[in-house]
PDB file of C-alpha atoms in Angstrom:
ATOM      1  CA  UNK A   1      -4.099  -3.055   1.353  1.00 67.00           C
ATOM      2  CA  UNK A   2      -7.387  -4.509  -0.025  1.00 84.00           C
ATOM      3  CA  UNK A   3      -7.122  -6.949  -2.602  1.00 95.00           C
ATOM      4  CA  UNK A   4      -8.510  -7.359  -6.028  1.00 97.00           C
ATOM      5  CA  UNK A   5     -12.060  -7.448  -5.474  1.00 97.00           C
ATOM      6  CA  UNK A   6     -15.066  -9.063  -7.396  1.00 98.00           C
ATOM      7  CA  UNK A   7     -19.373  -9.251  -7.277  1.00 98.00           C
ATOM      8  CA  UNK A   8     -21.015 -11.017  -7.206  1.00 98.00           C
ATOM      9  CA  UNK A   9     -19.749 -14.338  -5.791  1.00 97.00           C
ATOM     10  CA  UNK A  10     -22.182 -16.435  -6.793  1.00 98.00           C
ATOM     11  CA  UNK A  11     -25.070 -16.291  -9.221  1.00 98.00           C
ATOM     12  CA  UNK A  12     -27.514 -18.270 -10.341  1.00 98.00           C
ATOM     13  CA  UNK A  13     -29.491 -17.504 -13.641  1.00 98.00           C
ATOM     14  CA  UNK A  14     -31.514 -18.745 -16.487  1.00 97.00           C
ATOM     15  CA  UNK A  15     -29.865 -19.315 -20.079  1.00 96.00           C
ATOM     16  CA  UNK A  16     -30.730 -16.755 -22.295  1.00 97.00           C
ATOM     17  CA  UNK A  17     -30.401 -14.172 -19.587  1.00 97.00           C
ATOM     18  CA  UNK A  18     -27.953 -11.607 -19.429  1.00 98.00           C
ATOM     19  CA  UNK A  19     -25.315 -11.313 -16.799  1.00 98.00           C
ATOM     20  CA  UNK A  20     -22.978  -8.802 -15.531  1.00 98.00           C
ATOM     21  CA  UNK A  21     -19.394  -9.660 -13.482  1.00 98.00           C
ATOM     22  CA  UNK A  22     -17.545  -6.258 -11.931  1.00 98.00           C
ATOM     23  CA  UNK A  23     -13.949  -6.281 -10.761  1.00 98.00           C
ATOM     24  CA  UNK A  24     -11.950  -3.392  -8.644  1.00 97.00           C
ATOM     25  CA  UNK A  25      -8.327  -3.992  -8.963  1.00 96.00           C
ATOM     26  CA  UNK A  26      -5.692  -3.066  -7.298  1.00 95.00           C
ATOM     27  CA  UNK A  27      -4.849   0.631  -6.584  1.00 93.00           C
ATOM     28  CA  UNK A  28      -2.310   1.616  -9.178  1.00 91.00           C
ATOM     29  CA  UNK A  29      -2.399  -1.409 -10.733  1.00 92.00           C
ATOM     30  CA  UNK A  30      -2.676  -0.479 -14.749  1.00 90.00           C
ATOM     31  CA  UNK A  31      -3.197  -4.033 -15.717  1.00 91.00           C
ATOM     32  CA  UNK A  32      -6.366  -5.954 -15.621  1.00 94.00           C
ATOM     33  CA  UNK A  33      -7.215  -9.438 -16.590  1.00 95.00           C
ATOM     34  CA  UNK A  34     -10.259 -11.517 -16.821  1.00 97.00           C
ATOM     35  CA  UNK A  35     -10.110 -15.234 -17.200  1.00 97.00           C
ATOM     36  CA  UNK A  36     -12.375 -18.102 -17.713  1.00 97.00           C
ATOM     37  CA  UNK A  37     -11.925 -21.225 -15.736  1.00 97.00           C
ATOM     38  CA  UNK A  38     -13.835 -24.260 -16.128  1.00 96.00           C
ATOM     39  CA  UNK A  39     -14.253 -26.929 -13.700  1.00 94.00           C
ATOM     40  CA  UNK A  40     -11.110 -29.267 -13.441  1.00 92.00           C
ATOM     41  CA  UNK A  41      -8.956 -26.789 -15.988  1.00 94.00           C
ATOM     42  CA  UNK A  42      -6.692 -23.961 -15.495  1.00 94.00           C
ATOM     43  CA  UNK A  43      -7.431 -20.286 -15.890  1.00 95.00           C
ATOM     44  CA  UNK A  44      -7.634 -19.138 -19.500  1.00 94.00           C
ATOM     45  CA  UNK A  45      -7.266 -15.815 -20.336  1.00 94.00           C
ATOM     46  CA  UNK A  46     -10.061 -14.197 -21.800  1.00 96.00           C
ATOM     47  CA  UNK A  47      -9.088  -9.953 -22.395  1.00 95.00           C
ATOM     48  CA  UNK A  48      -6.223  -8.074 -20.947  1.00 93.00           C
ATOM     49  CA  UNK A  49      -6.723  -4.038 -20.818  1.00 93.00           C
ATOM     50  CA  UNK A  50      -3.781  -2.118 -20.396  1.00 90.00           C
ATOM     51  CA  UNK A  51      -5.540   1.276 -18.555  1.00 91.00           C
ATOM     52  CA  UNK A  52      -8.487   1.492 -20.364  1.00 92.00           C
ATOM     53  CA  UNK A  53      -7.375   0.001 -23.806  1.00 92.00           C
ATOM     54  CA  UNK A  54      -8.091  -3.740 -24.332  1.00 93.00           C
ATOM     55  CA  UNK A  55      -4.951  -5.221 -25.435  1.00 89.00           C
ATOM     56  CA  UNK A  56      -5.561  -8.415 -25.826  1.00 88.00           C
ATOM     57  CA  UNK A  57      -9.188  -9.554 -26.747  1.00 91.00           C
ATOM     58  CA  UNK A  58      -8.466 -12.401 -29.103  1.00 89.00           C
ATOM     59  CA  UNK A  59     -10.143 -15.388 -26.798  1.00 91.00           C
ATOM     60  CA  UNK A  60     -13.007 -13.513 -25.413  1.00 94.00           C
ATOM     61  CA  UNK A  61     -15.935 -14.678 -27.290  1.00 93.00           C
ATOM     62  CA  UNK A  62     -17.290 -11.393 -29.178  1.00 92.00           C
ATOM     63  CA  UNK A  63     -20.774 -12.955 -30.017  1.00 95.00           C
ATOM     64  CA  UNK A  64     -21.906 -13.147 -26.881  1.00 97.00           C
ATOM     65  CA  UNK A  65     -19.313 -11.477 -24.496  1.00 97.00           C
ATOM     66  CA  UNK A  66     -18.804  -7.855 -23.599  1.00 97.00           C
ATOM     67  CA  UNK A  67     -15.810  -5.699 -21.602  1.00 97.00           C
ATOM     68  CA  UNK A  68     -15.083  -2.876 -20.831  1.00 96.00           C
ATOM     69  CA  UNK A  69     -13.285  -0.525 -18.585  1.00 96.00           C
ATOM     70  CA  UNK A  70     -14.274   2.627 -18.324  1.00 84.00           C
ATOM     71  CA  UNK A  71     -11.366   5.651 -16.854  1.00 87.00           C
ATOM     72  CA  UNK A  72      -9.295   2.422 -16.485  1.00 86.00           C
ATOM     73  CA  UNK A  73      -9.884   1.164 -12.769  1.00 93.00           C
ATOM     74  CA  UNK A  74     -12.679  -0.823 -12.789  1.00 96.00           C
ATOM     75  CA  UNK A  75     -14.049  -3.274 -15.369  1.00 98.00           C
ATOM     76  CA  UNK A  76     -17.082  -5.189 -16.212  1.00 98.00           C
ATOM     77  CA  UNK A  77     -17.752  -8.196 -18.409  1.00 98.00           C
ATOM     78  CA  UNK A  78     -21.006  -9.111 -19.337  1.00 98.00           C
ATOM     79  CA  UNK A  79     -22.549 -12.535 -21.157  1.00 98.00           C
ATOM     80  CA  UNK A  80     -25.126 -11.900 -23.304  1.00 97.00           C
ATOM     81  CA  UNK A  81     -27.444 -13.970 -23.599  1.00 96.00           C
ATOM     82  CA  UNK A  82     -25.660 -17.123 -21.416  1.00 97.00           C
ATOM     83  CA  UNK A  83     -25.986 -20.395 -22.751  1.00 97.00           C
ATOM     84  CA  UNK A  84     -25.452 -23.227 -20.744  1.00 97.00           C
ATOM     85  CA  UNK A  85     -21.686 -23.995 -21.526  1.00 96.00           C
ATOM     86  CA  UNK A  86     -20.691 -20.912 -19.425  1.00 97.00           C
ATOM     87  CA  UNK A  87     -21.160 -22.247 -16.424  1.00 98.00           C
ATOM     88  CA  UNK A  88     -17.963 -21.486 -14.444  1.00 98.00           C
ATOM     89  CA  UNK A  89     -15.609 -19.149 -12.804  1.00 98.00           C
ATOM     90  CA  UNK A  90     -14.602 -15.713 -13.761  1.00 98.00           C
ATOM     91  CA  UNK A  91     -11.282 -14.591 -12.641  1.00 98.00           C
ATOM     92  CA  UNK A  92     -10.420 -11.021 -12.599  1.00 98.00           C
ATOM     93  CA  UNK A  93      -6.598  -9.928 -11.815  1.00 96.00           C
ATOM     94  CA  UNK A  94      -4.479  -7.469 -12.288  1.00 94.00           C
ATOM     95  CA  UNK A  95      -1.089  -6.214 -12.452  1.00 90.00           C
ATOM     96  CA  UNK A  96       1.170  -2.857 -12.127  1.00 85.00           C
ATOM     97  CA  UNK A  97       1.945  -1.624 -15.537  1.00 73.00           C
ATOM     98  CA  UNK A  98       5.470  -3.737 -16.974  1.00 68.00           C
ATOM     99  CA  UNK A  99       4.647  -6.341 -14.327  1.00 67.00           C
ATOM    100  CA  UNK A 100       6.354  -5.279 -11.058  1.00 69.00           C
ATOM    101  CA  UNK A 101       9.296  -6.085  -9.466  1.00 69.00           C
ATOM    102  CA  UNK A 102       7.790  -9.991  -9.500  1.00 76.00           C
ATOM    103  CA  UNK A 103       5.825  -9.867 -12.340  1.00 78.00           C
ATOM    104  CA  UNK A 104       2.887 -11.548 -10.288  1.00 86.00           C
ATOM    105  CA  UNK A 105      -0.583 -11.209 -11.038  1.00 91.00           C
ATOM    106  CA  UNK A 106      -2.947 -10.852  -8.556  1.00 94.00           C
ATOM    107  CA  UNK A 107      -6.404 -12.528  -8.534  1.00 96.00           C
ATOM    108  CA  UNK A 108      -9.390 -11.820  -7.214  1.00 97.00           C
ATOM    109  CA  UNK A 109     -11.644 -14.510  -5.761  1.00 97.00           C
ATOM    110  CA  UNK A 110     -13.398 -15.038  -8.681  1.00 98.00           C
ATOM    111  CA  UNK A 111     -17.100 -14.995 -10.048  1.00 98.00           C
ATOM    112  CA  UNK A 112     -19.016 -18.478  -9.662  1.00 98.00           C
ATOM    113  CA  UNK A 113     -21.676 -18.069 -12.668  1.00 98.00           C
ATOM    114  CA  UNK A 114     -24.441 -21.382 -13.073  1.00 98.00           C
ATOM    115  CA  UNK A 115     -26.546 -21.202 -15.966  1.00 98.00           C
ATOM    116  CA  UNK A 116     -29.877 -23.538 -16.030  1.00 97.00           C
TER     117      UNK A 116
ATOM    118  CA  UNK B   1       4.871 -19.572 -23.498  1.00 53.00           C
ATOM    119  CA  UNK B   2       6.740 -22.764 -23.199  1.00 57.00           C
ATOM    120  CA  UNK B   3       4.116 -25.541 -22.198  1.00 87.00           C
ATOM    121  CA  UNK B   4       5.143 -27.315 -18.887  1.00 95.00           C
ATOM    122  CA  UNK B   5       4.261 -31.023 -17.930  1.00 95.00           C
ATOM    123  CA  UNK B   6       2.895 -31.645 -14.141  1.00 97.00           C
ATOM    124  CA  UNK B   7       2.173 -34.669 -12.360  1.00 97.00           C
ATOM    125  CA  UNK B   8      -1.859 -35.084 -12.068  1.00 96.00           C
ATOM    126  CA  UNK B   9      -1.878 -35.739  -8.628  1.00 97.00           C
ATOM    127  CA  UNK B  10       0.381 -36.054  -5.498  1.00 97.00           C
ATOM    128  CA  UNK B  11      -0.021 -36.802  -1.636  1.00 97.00           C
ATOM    129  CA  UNK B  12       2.214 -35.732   0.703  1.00 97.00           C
ATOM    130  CA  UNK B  13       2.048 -36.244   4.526  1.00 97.00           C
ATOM    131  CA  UNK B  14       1.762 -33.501   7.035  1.00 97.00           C
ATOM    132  CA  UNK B  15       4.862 -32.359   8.481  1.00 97.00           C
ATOM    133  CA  UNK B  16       7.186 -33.544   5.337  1.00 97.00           C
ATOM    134  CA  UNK B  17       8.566 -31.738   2.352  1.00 97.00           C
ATOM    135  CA  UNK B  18       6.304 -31.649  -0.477  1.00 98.00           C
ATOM    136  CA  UNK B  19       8.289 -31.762  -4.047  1.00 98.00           C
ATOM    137  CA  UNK B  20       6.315 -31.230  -7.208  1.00 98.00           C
ATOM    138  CA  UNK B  21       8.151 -31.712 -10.486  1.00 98.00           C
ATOM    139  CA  UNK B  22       7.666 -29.475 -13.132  1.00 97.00           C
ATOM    140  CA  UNK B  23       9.034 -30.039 -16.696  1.00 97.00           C
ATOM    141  CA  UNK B  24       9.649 -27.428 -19.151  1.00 95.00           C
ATOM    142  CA  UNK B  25      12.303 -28.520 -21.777  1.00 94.00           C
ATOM    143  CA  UNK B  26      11.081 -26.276 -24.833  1.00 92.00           C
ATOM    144  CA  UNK B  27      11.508 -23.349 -22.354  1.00 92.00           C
ATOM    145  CA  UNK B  28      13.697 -20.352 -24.102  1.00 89.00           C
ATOM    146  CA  UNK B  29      16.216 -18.854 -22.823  1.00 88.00           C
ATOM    147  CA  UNK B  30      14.284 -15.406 -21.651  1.00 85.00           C
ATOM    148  CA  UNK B  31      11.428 -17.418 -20.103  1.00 88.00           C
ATOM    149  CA  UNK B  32      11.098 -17.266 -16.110  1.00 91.00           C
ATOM    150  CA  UNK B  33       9.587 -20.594 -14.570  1.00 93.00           C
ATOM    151  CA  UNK B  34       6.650 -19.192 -12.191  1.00 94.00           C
ATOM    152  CA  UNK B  35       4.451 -21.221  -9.836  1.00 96.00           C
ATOM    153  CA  UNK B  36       1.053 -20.354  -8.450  1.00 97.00           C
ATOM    154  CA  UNK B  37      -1.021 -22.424  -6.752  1.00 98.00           C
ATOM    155  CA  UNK B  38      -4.533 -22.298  -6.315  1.00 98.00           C
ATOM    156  CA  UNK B  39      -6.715 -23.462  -2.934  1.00 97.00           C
ATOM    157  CA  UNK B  40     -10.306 -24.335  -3.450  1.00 94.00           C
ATOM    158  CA  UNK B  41     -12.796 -21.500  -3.907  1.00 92.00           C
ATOM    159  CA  UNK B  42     -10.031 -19.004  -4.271  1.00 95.00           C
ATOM    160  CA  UNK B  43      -7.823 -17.378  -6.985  1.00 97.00           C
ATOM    161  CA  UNK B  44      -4.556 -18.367  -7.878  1.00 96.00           C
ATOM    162  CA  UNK B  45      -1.797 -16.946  -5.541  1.00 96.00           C
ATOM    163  CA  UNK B  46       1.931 -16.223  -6.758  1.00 94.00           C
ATOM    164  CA  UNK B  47       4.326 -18.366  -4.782  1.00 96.00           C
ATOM    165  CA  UNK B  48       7.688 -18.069  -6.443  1.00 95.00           C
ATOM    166  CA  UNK B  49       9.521 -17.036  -9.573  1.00 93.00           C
ATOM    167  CA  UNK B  50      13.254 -18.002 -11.010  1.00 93.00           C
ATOM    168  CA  UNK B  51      15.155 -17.757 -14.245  1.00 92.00           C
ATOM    169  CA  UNK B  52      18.259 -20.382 -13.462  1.00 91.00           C
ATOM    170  CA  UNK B  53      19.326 -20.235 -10.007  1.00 87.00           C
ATOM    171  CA  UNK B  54      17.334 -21.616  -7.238  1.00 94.00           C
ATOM    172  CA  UNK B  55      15.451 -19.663  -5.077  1.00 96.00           C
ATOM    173  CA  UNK B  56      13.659 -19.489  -1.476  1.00 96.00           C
ATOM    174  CA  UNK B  57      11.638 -16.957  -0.207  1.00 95.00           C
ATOM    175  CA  UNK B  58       8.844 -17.304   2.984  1.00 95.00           C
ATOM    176  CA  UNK B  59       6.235 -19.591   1.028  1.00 94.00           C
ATOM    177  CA  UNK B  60       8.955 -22.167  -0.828  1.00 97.00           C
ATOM    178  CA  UNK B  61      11.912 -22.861  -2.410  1.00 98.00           C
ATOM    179  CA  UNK B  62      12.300 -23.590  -6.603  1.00 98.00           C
ATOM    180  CA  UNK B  63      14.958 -25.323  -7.967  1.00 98.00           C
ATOM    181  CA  UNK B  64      15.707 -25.631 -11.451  1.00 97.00           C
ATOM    182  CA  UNK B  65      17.741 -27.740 -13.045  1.00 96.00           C
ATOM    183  CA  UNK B  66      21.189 -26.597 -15.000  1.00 95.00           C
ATOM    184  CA  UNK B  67      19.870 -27.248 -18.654  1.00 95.00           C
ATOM    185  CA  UNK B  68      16.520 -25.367 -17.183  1.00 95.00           C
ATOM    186  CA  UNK B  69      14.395 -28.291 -19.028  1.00 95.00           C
ATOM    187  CA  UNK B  70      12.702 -29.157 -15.121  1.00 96.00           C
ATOM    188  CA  UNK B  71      11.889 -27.593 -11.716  1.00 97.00           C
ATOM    189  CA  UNK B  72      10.624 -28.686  -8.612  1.00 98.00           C
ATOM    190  CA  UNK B  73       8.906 -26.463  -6.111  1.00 98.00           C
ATOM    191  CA  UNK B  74       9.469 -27.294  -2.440  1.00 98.00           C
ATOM    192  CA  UNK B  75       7.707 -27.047   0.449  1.00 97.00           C
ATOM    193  CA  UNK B  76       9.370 -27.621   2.946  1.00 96.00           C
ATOM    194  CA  UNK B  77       7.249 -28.032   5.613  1.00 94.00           C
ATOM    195  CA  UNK B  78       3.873 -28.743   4.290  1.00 96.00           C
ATOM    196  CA  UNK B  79       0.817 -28.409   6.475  1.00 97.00           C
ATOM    197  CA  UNK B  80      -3.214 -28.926   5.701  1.00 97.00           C
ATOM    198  CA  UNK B  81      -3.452 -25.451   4.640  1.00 96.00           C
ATOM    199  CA  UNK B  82      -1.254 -26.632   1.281  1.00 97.00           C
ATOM    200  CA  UNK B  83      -3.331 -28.246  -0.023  1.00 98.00           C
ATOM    201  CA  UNK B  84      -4.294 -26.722  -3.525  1.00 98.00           C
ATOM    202  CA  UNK B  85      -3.421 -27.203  -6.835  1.00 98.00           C
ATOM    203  CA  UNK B  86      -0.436 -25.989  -8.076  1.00 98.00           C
ATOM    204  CA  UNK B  87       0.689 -24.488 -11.126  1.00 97.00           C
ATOM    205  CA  UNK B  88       3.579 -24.214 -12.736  1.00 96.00           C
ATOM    206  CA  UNK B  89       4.285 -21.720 -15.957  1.00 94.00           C
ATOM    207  CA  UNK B  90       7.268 -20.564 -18.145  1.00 90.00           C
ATOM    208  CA  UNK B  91       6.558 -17.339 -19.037  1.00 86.00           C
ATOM    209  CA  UNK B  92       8.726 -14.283 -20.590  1.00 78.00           C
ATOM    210  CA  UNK B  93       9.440 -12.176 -17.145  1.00 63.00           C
ATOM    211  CA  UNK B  94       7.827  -9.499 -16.248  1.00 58.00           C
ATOM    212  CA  UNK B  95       7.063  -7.272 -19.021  1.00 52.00           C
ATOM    213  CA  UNK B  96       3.286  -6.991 -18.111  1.00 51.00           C
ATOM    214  CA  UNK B  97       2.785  -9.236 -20.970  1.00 56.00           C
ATOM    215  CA  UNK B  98       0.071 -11.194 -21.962  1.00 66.00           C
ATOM    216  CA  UNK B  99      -1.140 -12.677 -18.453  1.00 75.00           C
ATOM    217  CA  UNK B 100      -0.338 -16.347 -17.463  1.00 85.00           C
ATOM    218  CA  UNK B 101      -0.795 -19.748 -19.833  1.00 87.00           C
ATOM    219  CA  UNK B 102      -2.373 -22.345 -17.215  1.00 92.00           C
ATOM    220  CA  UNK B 103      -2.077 -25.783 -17.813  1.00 90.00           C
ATOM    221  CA  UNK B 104      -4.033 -28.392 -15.411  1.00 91.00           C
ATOM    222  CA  UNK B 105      -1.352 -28.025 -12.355  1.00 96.00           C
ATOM    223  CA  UNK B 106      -1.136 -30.641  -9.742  1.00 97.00           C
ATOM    224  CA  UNK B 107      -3.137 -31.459  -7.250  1.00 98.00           C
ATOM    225  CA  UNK B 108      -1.325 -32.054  -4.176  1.00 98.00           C
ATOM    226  CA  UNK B 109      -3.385 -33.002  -0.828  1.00 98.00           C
ATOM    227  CA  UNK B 110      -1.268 -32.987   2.563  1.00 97.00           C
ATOM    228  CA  UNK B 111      -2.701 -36.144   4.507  1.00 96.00           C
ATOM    229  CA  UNK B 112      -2.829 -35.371   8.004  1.00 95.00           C
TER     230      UNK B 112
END
């Protein structure tokens, strides 16, 4: 069964630009996450959508930061423009609706954005 | 969530039992203690889960203390492939809630 799955790994841009993350979760799974995580810290949560419906959006930046997820499977979150200070990972994960038997999350190998 | 206090840092040697503490005393009494851990480059992984008893399953073994203020996650045979950092969260269970809180974990690097 293929995992949660993210693009691009790596990217590289200019601040100022724009930038766009995608994430495919899980078949079935109804819940999808996208965290932040700086370098040396632990994953912050950023939005949590709930099928299509973002549930939780109270950290994710609004100036700047966009999500959505469109016939609730995959999702995108887009910077725009990036300044400097988000450099870092972006996590995307996701979950069966009610949490599963475990309650885990899954993650997805994350998004590595630099911004010069 | 409850907040949870890790050690930094810890080494452990190839071959041995790797313990990392874990305290949680605000935790309430509907709040699961759950540990991920998270090797360089990749996402966190689940490992384990437990509400009061200890438990074991193929990756470790979590036990928690009687008054549930402190855990420990063991690994019981820890190889180079453990290290990561690890963390550990109180969380209400499963309810598809509202994702994990992550502190800074613990580093733990198995010396060969």
């Amino acid at each position: 069964e293929a995992g949660v799955v993210q693009s691009p790994r790596y990217k590289i841009i200019e601040k100022k630009q724009p930038v766009a993350f995608w994430c495919n979760p899980i078949s079935g799974h109804n819940t999808l996450y996208w965290y932040l995580q700086n370098l040396g810290q632990g994953p912050e949560l950023l939005i949590r959508y709930e099928n299509e419906e973002a549930v939780d959006d109270s950290q994710l930046p609004k100036d700047r930061f966009s999500a959505e997820r469109l016939k609730g499977v995959d999702s995108t979150l887009k910077i725009q423009p990036a300044e400097l200070g988000d450099s870092a990972v972006y996590l995307c994960a996701s979950s069966p609706l009610a949490g599963g038997p475990t309650g885990e999350l899954f993650f997805g190998e994350g998004s590595r954005l630099t911004v010069l | 969530d409850a907040k949870t206090t890790q050690p930094t840092s810890m080494d452990c040697a190839e071959g041995r039992a790797a313990n990392l503490p874990c305290n949680h005393s605000t935790i309430s009494g509907n709040e699961y203690v759950y540990w991920y851990r998270q090797i360089h480059s990749q996402g966190p992984q689940y490992i384990i889960h437990g509400l009061k008893n200890n438990e074991t399953n193929e990756m470790a073994s979590l036990i928690i203390t009687e008054d549930r203020k402190s855990s420990t996650l063991i690994l019981p045979h820890a190889t180079l492939r453990d290290t990561a950092v690890y963390y550990c969260i109180v969380r209400v269970a499963r309810g598809g809630a509202d994702g994990l809180t992550f502190g800074k974990g613990t580093h733990l690097i198995i010396q060969p």
